mmCIF file of C-alpha atoms in Angstrom:
data_model
loop_
_atom_site.group_PDB
_atom_site.id
_atom_site.type_symbol
_atom_site.label_atom_id
_atom_site.label_comp_id
_atom_site.label_asym_id
_atom_site.label_seq_id
_atom_site.Cartn_x
_atom_site.Cartn_y
_atom_site.Cartn_z
ATOM 1 C CA UNK A 1343 -10.114 -3.710 -43.459
ATOM 2 C CA UNK A 1344 -7.797 -5.423 -45.030
ATOM 3 C CA UNK A 1345 -6.205 -8.963 -43.606
ATOM 4 C CA UNK A 1346 -2.857 -10.146 -44.646
ATOM 5 C CA UNK A 1347 -1.936 -12.652 -42.916
ATOM 6 C CA UNK A 1348 1.503 -13.197 -44.648
ATOM 7 C CA UNK A 1349 4.215 -10.138 -44.345
ATOM 8 C CA UNK A 1350 4.046 -10.113 -48.338
ATOM 9 C CA UNK A 1351 0.687 -9.575 -48.324
ATOM 10 C CA UNK A 1352 0.841 -6.824 -46.055
ATOM 11 C CA UNK A 1353 3.187 -5.619 -47.910
ATOM 12 C CA UNK A 1354 1.209 -5.384 -50.880
ATOM 13 C CA UNK A 1355 -1.386 -4.065 -49.164
ATOM 14 C CA UNK A 1356 0.762 -1.003 -47.353
ATOM 15 C CA UNK A 1357 2.351 -0.688 -50.771
ATOM 16 C CA UNK A 1358 3.817 2.589 -50.931
ATOM 17 C CA UNK A 1359 1.888 4.328 -48.088
ATOM 18 C CA UNK A 1360 4.488 4.800 -46.158
ATOM 19 C CA UNK A 1361 2.514 7.071 -43.207
ATOM 20 C CA UNK A 1362 1.186 4.142 -41.114
ATOM 21 C CA UNK A 1363 0.493 4.687 -38.188
ATOM 22 C CA UNK A 1364 0.235 0.946 -36.322
ATOM 23 C CA UNK A 1365 -1.203 -0.777 -32.928
ATOM 24 C CA UNK A 1366 0.760 -3.974 -32.540
ATOM 25 C CA UNK A 1367 -1.978 -6.366 -30.121
ATOM 26 C CA UNK A 1368 -1.769 -9.977 -29.030
ATOM 27 C CA UNK A 1369 -5.997 -9.802 -29.508
ATOM 28 C CA UNK A 1370 -9.285 -9.815 -27.209
ATOM 29 C CA UNK A 1371 -10.027 -6.914 -27.875
ATOM 30 C CA UNK A 1372 -11.367 -4.499 -25.048
ATOM 31 C CA UNK A 1373 -12.058 -0.652 -24.945
ATOM 32 C CA UNK A 1374 -7.904 0.470 -24.258
ATOM 33 C CA UNK A 1375 -7.082 -1.596 -27.303
ATOM 34 C CA UNK A 1376 -9.775 0.214 -29.415
ATOM 35 C CA UNK A 1377 -8.975 4.067 -27.929
ATOM 36 C CA UNK A 1378 -5.609 3.727 -29.740
ATOM 37 C CA UNK A 1379 -6.712 2.504 -32.987
ATOM 38 C CA UNK A 1380 -8.683 5.463 -32.586
ATOM 39 C CA UNK A 1381 -5.198 7.588 -31.631
ATOM 40 C CA UNK A 1382 -3.686 5.699 -34.482
ATOM 41 C CA UNK A 1383 -6.491 7.009 -36.993
ATOM 42 C CA UNK A 1384 -5.437 10.378 -36.119
ATOM 43 C CA UNK A 1385 -1.624 10.586 -36.336
ATOM 44 C CA UNK A 1386 -0.454 8.239 -39.761
ATOM 45 C CA UNK A 1387 -2.609 8.204 -43.270
ATOM 46 C CA UNK A 1388 -3.331 4.674 -42.580
ATOM 47 C CA UNK A 1389 -4.786 2.329 -39.512
ATOM 48 C CA UNK A 1390 -2.890 -1.269 -38.962
ATOM 49 C CA UNK A 1391 -3.103 -3.737 -35.979
ATOM 50 C CA UNK A 1392 -2.181 -6.592 -35.929
ATOM 51 C CA UNK A 1393 -3.218 -9.703 -33.304
ATOM 52 C CA UNK A 1394 -0.412 -12.318 -33.243
ATOM 53 C CA UNK A 1395 0.073 -13.987 -29.546
ATOM 54 C CA UNK A 1396 3.490 -13.918 -29.075
ATOM 55 C CA UNK A 1397 5.328 -17.341 -27.960
ATOM 56 C CA UNK A 1398 8.241 -15.693 -26.834
ATOM 57 C CA UNK A 1399 7.035 -12.760 -24.375
ATOM 58 C CA UNK A 1400 5.546 -15.495 -22.462
ATOM 59 C CA UNK A 1401 7.280 -17.646 -19.512
ATOM 60 C CA UNK A 1402 7.529 -21.881 -19.506
ATOM 61 C CA UNK A 1403 4.104 -21.791 -17.099
ATOM 62 C CA UNK A 1404 2.292 -19.170 -18.016
ATOM 63 C CA UNK A 1405 -0.609 -18.777 -20.723
ATOM 64 C CA UNK A 1406 -0.109 -18.806 -23.902
ATOM 65 C CA UNK A 1407 -2.379 -21.711 -24.245
ATOM 66 C CA UNK A 1408 -4.976 -20.682 -22.523
ATOM 67 C CA UNK A 1409 -4.614 -17.212 -24.065
ATOM 68 C CA UNK A 1410 -8.481 -14.923 -24.553
ATOM 69 C CA UNK A 1411 -8.239 -16.154 -28.912
ATOM 70 C CA UNK A 1412 -11.344 -14.150 -29.665
ATOM 71 C CA UNK A 1413 -10.468 -13.341 -33.761
ATOM 72 C CA UNK A 1414 -14.270 -12.615 -35.000
ATOM 73 C CA UNK A 1415 -15.042 -10.072 -32.440
ATOM 74 C CA UNK A 1416 -11.659 -9.178 -33.145
ATOM 75 C CA UNK A 1417 -12.478 -7.796 -36.201
ATOM 76 C CA UNK A 1418 -15.866 -7.132 -35.841
ATOM 77 C CA UNK A 1419 -14.314 -3.985 -33.319
ATOM 78 C CA UNK A 1420 -11.953 -3.164 -35.553
ATOM 79 C CA UNK A 1421 -13.421 -2.138 -38.395
ATOM 80 C CA UNK A 1422 -15.848 -0.936 -36.302
ATOM 81 C CA UNK A 1423 -12.834 1.349 -34.931
ATOM 82 C CA UNK A 1424 -11.525 2.431 -38.014
ATOM 83 C CA UNK A 1425 -8.805 0.495 -38.533
ATOM 84 C CA UNK A 1426 -7.475 -0.419 -42.152
ATOM 85 C CA UNK A 1427 -5.834 -2.190 -42.110
ATOM 86 C CA UNK A 1428 -4.797 -5.905 -39.997
ATOM 87 C CA UNK A 1429 -1.848 -7.824 -40.004
ATOM 88 C CA UNK A 1430 -2.411 -11.208 -37.946
ATOM 89 C CA UNK A 1431 0.608 -14.049 -39.385
ATOM 90 C CA UNK A 1432 0.642 -17.082 -37.424
ATOM 91 C CA UNK A 1433 3.485 -18.130 -36.530
ATOM 92 C CA UNK A 1434 4.815 -19.659 -39.287
ATOM 93 C CA UNK A 1435 3.964 -16.766 -41.248
ATOM 94 C CA UNK A 1436 5.812 -14.537 -38.428
ATOM 95 C CA UNK A 1437 8.712 -16.899 -37.413
ATOM 96 C CA UNK A 1438 9.286 -19.268 -40.879
ATOM 97 C CA UNK A 1439 12.333 -20.527 -38.893
ATOM 98 C CA UNK A 1440 13.298 -21.248 -35.054
ATOM 99 C CA UNK A 1441 13.852 -16.843 -34.321
ATOM 100 C CA UNK A 1442 17.683 -17.232 -33.145
ATOM 101 C CA UNK A 1443 18.146 -13.202 -33.623
ATOM 102 C CA UNK A 1444 16.752 -11.777 -30.349
ATOM 103 C CA UNK A 1445 16.588 -7.890 -29.002
ATOM 104 C CA UNK A 1446 17.726 -7.758 -25.665
ATOM 105 C CA UNK A 1447 17.126 -4.539 -24.157
ATOM 106 C CA UNK A 1448 19.385 -2.734 -21.566
ATOM 107 C CA UNK A 1449 19.362 -4.587 -18.322
ATOM 108 C CA UNK A 1450 18.698 -1.526 -16.472
ATOM 109 C CA UNK A 1451 15.872 -0.819 -17.580
ATOM 110 C CA UNK A 1452 14.351 -4.285 -18.296
ATOM 111 C CA UNK A 1453 15.173 -6.115 -16.231
ATOM 112 C CA UNK A 1454 13.972 -4.969 -12.852
ATOM 113 C CA UNK A 1455 10.491 -4.905 -12.057
ATOM 114 C CA UNK A 1456 7.770 -7.137 -14.304
ATOM 115 C CA UNK A 1457 11.540 -8.046 -15.817
ATOM 116 C CA UNK A 1458 12.848 -9.548 -12.666
ATOM 117 C CA UNK A 1459 10.107 -11.261 -12.335
ATOM 118 C CA UNK A 1460 9.156 -13.168 -15.771
ATOM 119 C CA UNK A 1461 12.267 -13.412 -16.973
ATOM 120 C CA UNK A 1462 12.820 -12.657 -20.411
ATOM 121 C CA UNK A 1463 9.894 -11.148 -20.454
ATOM 122 C CA UNK A 1464 11.431 -7.507 -22.716
ATOM 123 C CA UNK A 1465 13.517 -10.335 -24.692
ATOM 124 C CA UNK A 1466 10.108 -11.646 -26.007
ATOM 125 C CA UNK A 1467 8.412 -8.573 -26.210
ATOM 126 C CA UNK A 1468 11.389 -6.173 -28.281
ATOM 127 C CA UNK A 1469 11.818 -9.681 -30.759
ATOM 128 C CA UNK A 1470 8.532 -9.610 -31.783
ATOM 129 C CA UNK A 1471 8.410 -5.093 -31.732
ATOM 130 C CA UNK A 1472 11.037 -5.218 -33.096
ATOM 131 C CA UNK A 1473 10.047 -7.399 -35.982
ATOM 132 C CA UNK A 1474 6.449 -6.692 -36.672
ATOM 133 C CA UNK A 1475 8.138 -2.630 -37.432
ATOM 134 C CA UNK A 1476 10.159 -3.999 -39.810
ATOM 135 C CA UNK A 1477 6.937 -5.156 -41.668
ATOM 136 C CA UNK A 1478 5.012 -3.056 -41.152
ATOM 137 C CA UNK A 1479 7.103 0.009 -41.530
ATOM 138 C CA UNK A 1480 4.610 2.623 -39.275
ATOM 139 C CA UNK A 1481 5.928 6.501 -38.739
ATOM 140 C CA UNK A 1482 4.449 5.947 -35.600
ATOM 141 C CA UNK A 1483 3.709 2.825 -33.203
ATOM 142 C CA UNK A 1484 0.959 3.224 -30.807
ATOM 143 C CA UNK A 1485 1.093 2.507 -27.478
ATOM 144 C CA UNK A 1486 -0.540 1.914 -23.613
ATOM 145 C CA UNK A 1487 0.558 3.030 -20.295
ATOM 146 C CA UNK A 1488 -1.183 0.908 -18.593
ATOM 147 C CA UNK A 1489 1.896 -1.833 -19.733
ATOM 148 C CA UNK A 1490 4.124 1.275 -18.373
ATOM 149 C CA UNK A 1491 6.778 -0.163 -18.573
ATOM 150 C CA UNK A 1492 7.066 -1.839 -21.595
ATOM 151 C CA UNK A 1493 6.400 1.720 -23.504
ATOM 152 C CA UNK A 1494 10.047 2.991 -21.583
ATOM 153 C CA UNK A 1495 11.559 0.195 -23.594
ATOM 154 C CA UNK A 1496 10.051 -0.306 -26.776
ATOM 155 C CA UNK A 1497 10.528 4.010 -26.339
ATOM 156 C CA UNK A 1498 14.306 3.752 -25.773
ATOM 157 C CA UNK A 1499 14.810 0.228 -28.158
ATOM 158 C CA UNK A 1500 13.460 2.962 -30.863
ATOM 159 C CA UNK A 1501 16.573 5.776 -29.664
ATOM 160 C CA UNK A 1502 19.034 3.268 -29.708
ATOM 161 C CA UNK A 1503 18.571 1.837 -32.853
ATOM 162 C CA UNK A 1504 17.317 5.140 -34.431
ATOM 163 C CA UNK A 1505 14.691 4.001 -35.953
ATOM 164 C CA UNK A 1506 12.172 6.688 -37.296
ATOM 165 C CA UNK A 1507 8.806 5.540 -35.963
ATOM 166 C CA UNK A 1508 7.232 8.386 -33.193
ATOM 167 C CA UNK A 1509 6.347 6.315 -30.274
ATOM 168 C CA UNK A 1510 3.214 7.144 -28.626
ATOM 169 C CA UNK A 1511 1.370 6.128 -24.920
ATOM 170 C CA UNK A 1512 -2.219 6.886 -24.371
ATOM 171 C CA UNK A 1513 -3.277 7.194 -21.118
ATOM 172 C CA UNK A 1514 -4.478 4.297 -19.299
ATOM 173 C CA UNK A 1515 -8.544 2.754 -20.186
ATOM 174 C CA UNK A 1516 -10.048 2.468 -17.052
ATOM 175 C CA UNK A 1517 -13.835 0.947 -16.392
ATOM 176 C CA UNK A 1518 -16.272 2.772 -14.537
ATOM 177 C CA UNK A 1519 -14.885 1.398 -10.923
ATOM 178 C CA UNK A 1520 -11.663 2.722 -11.812
ATOM 179 C CA UNK A 1521 -9.940 -0.900 -13.032
ATOM 180 C CA UNK A 1522 -7.618 -0.853 -15.858
ATOM 181 C CA UNK A 1523 -8.241 -3.230 -18.556
ATOM 182 C CA UNK A 1524 -6.340 -5.348 -19.290
ATOM 183 C CA UNK A 1525 -7.807 -9.025 -21.290
ATOM 184 C CA UNK A 1526 -6.285 -10.634 -18.393
ATOM 185 C CA UNK A 1527 -9.585 -9.674 -16.859
ATOM 186 C CA UNK A 1528 -11.693 -11.407 -18.617
ATOM 187 C CA UNK A 1529 -10.504 -15.087 -16.098
ATOM 188 C CA UNK A 1530 -11.872 -12.291 -12.815
ATOM 189 C CA UNK A 1531 -14.183 -14.236 -10.675
ATOM 190 C CA UNK A 1532 -17.181 -12.220 -9.670
ATOM 191 C CA UNK A 1533 -15.938 -11.246 -6.251
ATOM 192 C CA UNK A 1534 -12.849 -11.391 -7.787
ATOM 193 C CA UNK A 1535 -13.493 -8.282 -9.947
ATOM 194 C CA UNK A 1536 -15.270 -6.379 -7.116
ATOM 195 C CA UNK A 1537 -11.581 -6.937 -5.632
ATOM 196 C CA UNK A 1538 -9.814 -6.459 -8.000
ATOM 197 C CA UNK A 1539 -10.831 -3.074 -8.093
ATOM 198 C CA UNK A 1540 -8.333 -2.400 -4.495
ATOM 199 C CA UNK A 1541 -5.191 -2.244 -7.142
ATOM 200 C CA UNK A 1542 -5.937 1.277 -8.085
ATOM 201 C CA UNK A 1543 -7.185 2.534 -4.964
ATOM 202 C CA UNK A 1544 -4.123 1.415 -3.413
ATOM 203 C CA UNK A 1545 -1.888 3.265 -6.186
ATOM 204 C CA UNK A 1546 -4.092 6.993 -5.523
ATOM 205 C CA UNK A 1547 -3.905 5.877 -1.481
ATOM 206 C CA UNK A 1548 0.257 5.537 -2.281
ATOM 207 C CA UNK A 1549 0.330 8.247 -4.839
ATOM 208 C CA UNK A 1550 -1.727 10.420 -1.676
ATOM 209 C CA UNK A 1551 1.173 9.350 1.007
ATOM 210 C CA UNK A 1552 3.867 11.129 -1.229
ATOM 211 C CA UNK A 1553 2.326 14.315 -1.538
ATOM 212 C CA UNK A 1554 1.140 14.573 2.151
ATOM 213 C CA UNK A 1555 4.947 14.143 2.816
ATOM 214 C CA UNK A 1556 6.112 10.921 3.504
ATOM 215 C CA UNK A 1557 9.735 10.455 1.379
ATOM 216 C CA UNK A 1558 10.663 6.961 3.552
ATOM 217 C CA UNK A 1559 9.537 4.879 -0.107
ATOM 218 C CA UNK A 1560 10.650 1.609 0.935
ATOM 219 C CA UNK A 1561 8.148 2.042 4.174
ATOM 220 C CA UNK A 1562 5.368 3.178 1.790
ATOM 221 C CA UNK A 1563 5.594 0.026 -1.298
ATOM 222 C CA UNK A 1564 6.263 -2.653 2.197
ATOM 223 C CA UNK A 1565 2.691 -0.709 3.910
ATOM 224 C CA UNK A 1566 0.597 -1.170 0.719
ATOM 225 C CA UNK A 1567 2.216 -4.632 0.288
ATOM 226 C CA UNK A 1568 1.230 -5.559 3.199
ATOM 227 C CA UNK A 1569 -2.242 -4.034 2.175
ATOM 228 C CA UNK A 1570 -3.154 -6.516 -0.012
ATOM 229 C CA UNK A 1571 -1.457 -9.284 0.438
ATOM 230 C CA UNK A 1572 -4.268 -8.727 3.818
ATOM 231 C CA UNK A 1573 -7.283 -9.173 1.445
ATOM 232 C CA UNK A 1574 -5.838 -12.052 -0.103
ATOM 233 C CA UNK A 1575 -3.294 -10.187 -2.787
ATOM 234 C CA UNK A 1576 0.221 -11.852 -3.776
ATOM 235 C CA UNK A 1577 1.954 -8.526 -4.177
ATOM 236 C CA UNK A 1578 5.471 -8.934 -6.539
ATOM 237 C CA UNK A 1579 5.353 -5.524 -6.423
ATOM 238 C CA UNK A 1580 4.738 -1.834 -5.221
ATOM 239 C CA UNK A 1581 7.402 0.503 -5.787
ATOM 240 C CA UNK A 1582 7.639 4.613 -6.624
ATOM 241 C CA UNK A 1583 10.165 4.962 -9.491
ATOM 242 C CA UNK A 1584 10.826 8.376 -11.420
ATOM 243 C CA UNK A 1585 9.498 8.151 -14.871
ATOM 244 C CA UNK A 1586 12.272 9.276 -16.192
ATOM 245 C CA UNK A 1587 13.560 6.276 -16.255
ATOM 246 C CA UNK A 1588 12.296 4.350 -13.552
ATOM 247 C CA UNK A 1589 15.125 4.029 -10.864
ATOM 248 C CA UNK A 1590 14.761 5.277 -6.942
ATOM 249 C CA UNK A 1591 13.722 9.151 -7.087
ATOM 250 C CA UNK A 1592 15.448 11.499 -6.186
ATOM 251 C CA UNK A 1593 13.934 15.462 -5.110
ATOM 252 C CA UNK A 1594 12.062 16.853 -7.478
ATOM 253 C CA UNK A 1595 11.669 13.428 -9.381
ATOM 254 C CA UNK A 1596 7.984 13.086 -11.468
ATOM 255 C CA UNK A 1597 7.231 10.112 -9.867
ATOM 256 C CA UNK A 1598 5.247 6.784 -10.902
ATOM 257 C CA UNK A 1599 3.886 4.636 -8.571
ATOM 258 C CA UNK A 1600 3.466 0.563 -10.445
ATOM 259 C CA UNK A 1601 2.025 -2.344 -8.851
ATOM 260 C CA UNK A 1602 1.750 -6.130 -9.610
ATOM 261 C CA UNK A 1603 0.309 -8.627 -8.046
ATOM 262 C CA UNK A 1604 -1.637 -11.931 -7.625
ATOM 263 C CA UNK A 1605 -5.558 -12.462 -7.176
ATOM 264 C CA UNK A 1606 -6.262 -16.062 -7.239
ATOM 265 C CA UNK A 1607 -5.126 -17.172 -10.579
ATOM 266 C CA UNK A 1608 -4.819 -13.409 -12.471
ATOM 267 C CA UNK A 1609 -1.964 -11.231 -12.191
ATOM 268 C CA UNK A 1610 -2.994 -7.479 -12.569
ATOM 269 C CA UNK A 1611 -1.221 -4.451 -13.024
ATOM 270 C CA UNK A 1612 -1.499 -1.115 -12.827
ATOM 271 C CA UNK A 1613 0.695 2.364 -12.222
ATOM 272 C CA UNK A 1614 -0.297 5.822 -11.893
ATOM 273 C CA UNK A 1615 2.418 8.587 -12.524
ATOM 274 C CA UNK A 1616 2.404 11.499 -9.796
ATOM 275 C CA UNK A 1617 3.701 14.781 -8.755
#
């Protein structure tokens, strides 16, 4: 695996190889990330991953400074997964001057759910992803469905800017007990890790209620939030939406239920598609 620390180094390594499949990450890699790399290997002639903890997508009170950085372990995992090129710029390399030009995604999609509770988050995500796309110039970009809204926002951005990139979504990778893998799971204490499985179970119960004929979605969502609070969670949202645009569903729409909640000091997100 070749490692590029600057944009010129990356472009020299890639040369004329333009069928790149790209997996952007913030490091602290787990099996979910590696499943994206393995998917990318099937798509392009060169597999590129990036590690960059993007300051622009963190709110002032969030964990940018303490976000886990596990460089040696990440490199070992990427090599084992078959990554060809790792792009690992520092802030000066990726943002040599203040990034005053930013990508502001459609508020109808980006200012709800995660965007409501983390204002500016998707501006930071879209800006760094657009810049990474400009650096790597991939034909394929691979993202996990765990960050469901993020995947939709990026697909919308790619479509709006007519970027020649096929955005590929990969199913959420879960632990044996159902917990969606996340870099932030490492913040959980032992008892919290056991309790964390309740989030995926809650999504399953919401989907089951709808399948069994309940149609008062607001009541189902409120009941789910109350259930979490009774267990000591602090939910931001539990929302049943249509998959196409995350708006309120109408009869016959394929659905997704999305949730974000804080367990102790750790904020977890998850989702489940269902009909």
